[in-house]
mmCIF file of C-alpha atoms in Angstrom:
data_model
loop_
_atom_site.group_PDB
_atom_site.id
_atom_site.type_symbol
_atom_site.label_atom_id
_atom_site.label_comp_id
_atom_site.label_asym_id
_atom_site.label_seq_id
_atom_site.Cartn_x
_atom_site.Cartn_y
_atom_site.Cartn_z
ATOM 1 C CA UNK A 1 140.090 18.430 106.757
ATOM 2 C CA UNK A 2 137.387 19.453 104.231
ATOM 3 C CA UNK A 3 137.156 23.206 102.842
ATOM 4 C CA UNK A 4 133.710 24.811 102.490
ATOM 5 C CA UNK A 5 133.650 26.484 99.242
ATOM 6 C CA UNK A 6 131.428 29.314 99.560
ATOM 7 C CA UNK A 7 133.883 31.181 102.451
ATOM 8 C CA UNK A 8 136.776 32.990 100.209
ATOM 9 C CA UNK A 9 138.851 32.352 103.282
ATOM 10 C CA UNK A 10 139.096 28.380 103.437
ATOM 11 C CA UNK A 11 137.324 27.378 106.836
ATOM 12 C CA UNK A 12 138.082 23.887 107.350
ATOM 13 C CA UNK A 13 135.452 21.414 108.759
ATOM 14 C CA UNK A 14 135.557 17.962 110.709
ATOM 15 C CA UNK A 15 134.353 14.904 109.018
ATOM 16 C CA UNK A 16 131.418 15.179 111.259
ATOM 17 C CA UNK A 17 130.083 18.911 110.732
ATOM 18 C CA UNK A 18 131.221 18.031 106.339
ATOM 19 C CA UNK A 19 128.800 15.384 106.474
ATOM 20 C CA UNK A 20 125.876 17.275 108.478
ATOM 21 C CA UNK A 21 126.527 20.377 106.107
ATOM 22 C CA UNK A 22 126.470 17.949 103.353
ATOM 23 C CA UNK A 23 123.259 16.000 103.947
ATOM 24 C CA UNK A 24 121.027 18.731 105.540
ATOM 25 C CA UNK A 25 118.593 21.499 104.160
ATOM 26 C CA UNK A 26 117.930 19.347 101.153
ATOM 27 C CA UNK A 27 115.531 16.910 99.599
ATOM 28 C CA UNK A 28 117.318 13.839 98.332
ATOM 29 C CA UNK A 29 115.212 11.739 95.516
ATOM 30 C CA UNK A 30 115.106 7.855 95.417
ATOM 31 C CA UNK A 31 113.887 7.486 91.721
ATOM 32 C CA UNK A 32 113.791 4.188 91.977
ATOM 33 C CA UNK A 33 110.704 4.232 94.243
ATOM 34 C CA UNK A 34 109.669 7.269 93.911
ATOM 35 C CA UNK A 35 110.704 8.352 97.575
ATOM 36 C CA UNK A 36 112.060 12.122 99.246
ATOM 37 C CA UNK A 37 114.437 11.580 102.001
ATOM 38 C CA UNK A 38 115.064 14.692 104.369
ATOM 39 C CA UNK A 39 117.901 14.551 106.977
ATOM 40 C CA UNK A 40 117.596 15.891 110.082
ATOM 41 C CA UNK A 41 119.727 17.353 112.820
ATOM 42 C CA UNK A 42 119.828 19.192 116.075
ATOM 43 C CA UNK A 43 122.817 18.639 117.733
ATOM 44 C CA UNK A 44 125.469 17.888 114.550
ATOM 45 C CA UNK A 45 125.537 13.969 116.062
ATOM 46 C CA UNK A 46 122.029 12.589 116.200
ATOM 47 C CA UNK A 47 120.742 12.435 111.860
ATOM 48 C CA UNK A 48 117.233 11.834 111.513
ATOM 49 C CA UNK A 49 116.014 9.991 108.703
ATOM 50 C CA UNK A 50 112.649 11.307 107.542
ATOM 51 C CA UNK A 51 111.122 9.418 104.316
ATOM 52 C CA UNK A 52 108.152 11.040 102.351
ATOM 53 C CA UNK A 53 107.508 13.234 105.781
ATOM 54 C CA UNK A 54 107.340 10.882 108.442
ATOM 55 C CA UNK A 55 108.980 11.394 111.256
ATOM 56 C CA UNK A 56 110.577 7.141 112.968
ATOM 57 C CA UNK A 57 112.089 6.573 115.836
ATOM 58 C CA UNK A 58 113.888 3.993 114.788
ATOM 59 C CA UNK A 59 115.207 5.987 111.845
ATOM 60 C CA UNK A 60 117.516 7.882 114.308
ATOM 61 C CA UNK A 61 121.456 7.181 114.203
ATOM 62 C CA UNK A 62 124.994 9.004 115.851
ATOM 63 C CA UNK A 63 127.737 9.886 113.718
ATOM 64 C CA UNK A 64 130.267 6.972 114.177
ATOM 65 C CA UNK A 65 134.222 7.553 114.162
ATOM 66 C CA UNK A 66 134.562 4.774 111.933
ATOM 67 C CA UNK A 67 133.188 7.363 109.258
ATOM 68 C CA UNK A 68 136.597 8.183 106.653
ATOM 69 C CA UNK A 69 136.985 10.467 103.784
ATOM 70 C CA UNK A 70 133.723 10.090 101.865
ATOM 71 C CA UNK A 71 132.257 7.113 103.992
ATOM 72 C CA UNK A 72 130.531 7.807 106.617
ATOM 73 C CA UNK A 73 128.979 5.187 109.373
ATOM 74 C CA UNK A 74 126.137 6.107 111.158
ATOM 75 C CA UNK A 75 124.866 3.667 114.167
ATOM 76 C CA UNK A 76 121.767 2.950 117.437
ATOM 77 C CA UNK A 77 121.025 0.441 119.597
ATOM 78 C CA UNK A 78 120.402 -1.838 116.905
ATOM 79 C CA UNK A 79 121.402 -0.820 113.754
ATOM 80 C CA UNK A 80 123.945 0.884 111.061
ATOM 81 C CA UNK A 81 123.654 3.022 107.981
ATOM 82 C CA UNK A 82 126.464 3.997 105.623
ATOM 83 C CA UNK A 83 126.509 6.978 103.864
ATOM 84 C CA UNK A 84 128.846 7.705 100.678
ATOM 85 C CA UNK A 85 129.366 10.780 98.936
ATOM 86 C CA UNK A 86 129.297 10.087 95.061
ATOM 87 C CA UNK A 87 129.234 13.230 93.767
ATOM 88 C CA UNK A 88 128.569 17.013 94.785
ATOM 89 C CA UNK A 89 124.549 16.030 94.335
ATOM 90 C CA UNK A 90 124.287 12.149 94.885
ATOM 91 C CA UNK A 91 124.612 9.789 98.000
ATOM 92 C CA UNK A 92 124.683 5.803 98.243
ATOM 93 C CA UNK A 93 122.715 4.893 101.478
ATOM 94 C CA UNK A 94 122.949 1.583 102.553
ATOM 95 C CA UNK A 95 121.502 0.006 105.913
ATOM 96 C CA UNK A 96 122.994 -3.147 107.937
ATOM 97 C CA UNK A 97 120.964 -4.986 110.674
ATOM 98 C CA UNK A 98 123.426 -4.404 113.069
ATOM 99 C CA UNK A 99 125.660 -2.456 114.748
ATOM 100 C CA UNK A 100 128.763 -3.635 113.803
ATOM 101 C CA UNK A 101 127.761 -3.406 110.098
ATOM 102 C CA UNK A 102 128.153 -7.056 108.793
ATOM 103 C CA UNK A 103 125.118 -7.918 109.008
ATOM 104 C CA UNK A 104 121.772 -8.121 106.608
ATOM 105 C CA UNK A 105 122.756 -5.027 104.148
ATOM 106 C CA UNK A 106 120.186 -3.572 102.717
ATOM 107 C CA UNK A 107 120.574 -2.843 98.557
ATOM 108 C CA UNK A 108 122.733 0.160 97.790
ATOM 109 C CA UNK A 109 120.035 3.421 97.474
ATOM 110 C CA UNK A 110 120.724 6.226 94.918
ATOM 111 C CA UNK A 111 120.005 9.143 96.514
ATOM 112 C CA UNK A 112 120.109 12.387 94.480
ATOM 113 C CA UNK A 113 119.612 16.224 95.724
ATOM 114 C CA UNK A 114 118.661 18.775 93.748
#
């Protein structure tokens, strides 16, 4: 579906391992408050969110197969975050109190990577 860039012989990727390749092994910048996000992941299903180095449980979501081009839904128990792919260095996060995703979104975050 997607084509990694740096193989001269197109390898194409899942939705799932695109978005883990995409978010991992970088620092992403909230200017707006001064934050670092890191992105964590052992198993290419679980991402950890880790803000300004601390590690939260409840900061821990599955790769959802509602996620679609460059949307993607993360989800737990109780919770949903939505992650969209602006640009080759930028992200909009976004966080809903619930599962299904209708429910108490948080503000749209600007995330940026270096």
């Amino acid at each position: 579906m997607y084509s990694k860039q740096s193989n001269p012989v197109e390898e194409k990727l899942s939705s799932r391992e695109y978005i883990f390749r995409f978010l991992l092994d970088k620092e992403w910048k909230n200017s707006n408050q001064d934050t670092t996000i890191v992105f964590k992941s052992s198993d290419m299903n679980t991402l950890e969110i880790i803000e300004n180095g601390e590690s939260n449980d409840t900061l821990l979501y599955k790769y959802d197969v509602r996620s679609k081009e460059d949307s993607f839904v993360f989800t737990s128990n109780k919770s949903s975050c939505y992650i969209d792919i602006k640009g080759e260095n930028k992200i909009i996060c976004q966080f809903a109190s619930n599962v299904e995703g209708n429910g108490g979104l948080s503000v749209p975050i600007e995330l940026t990577s270096k």
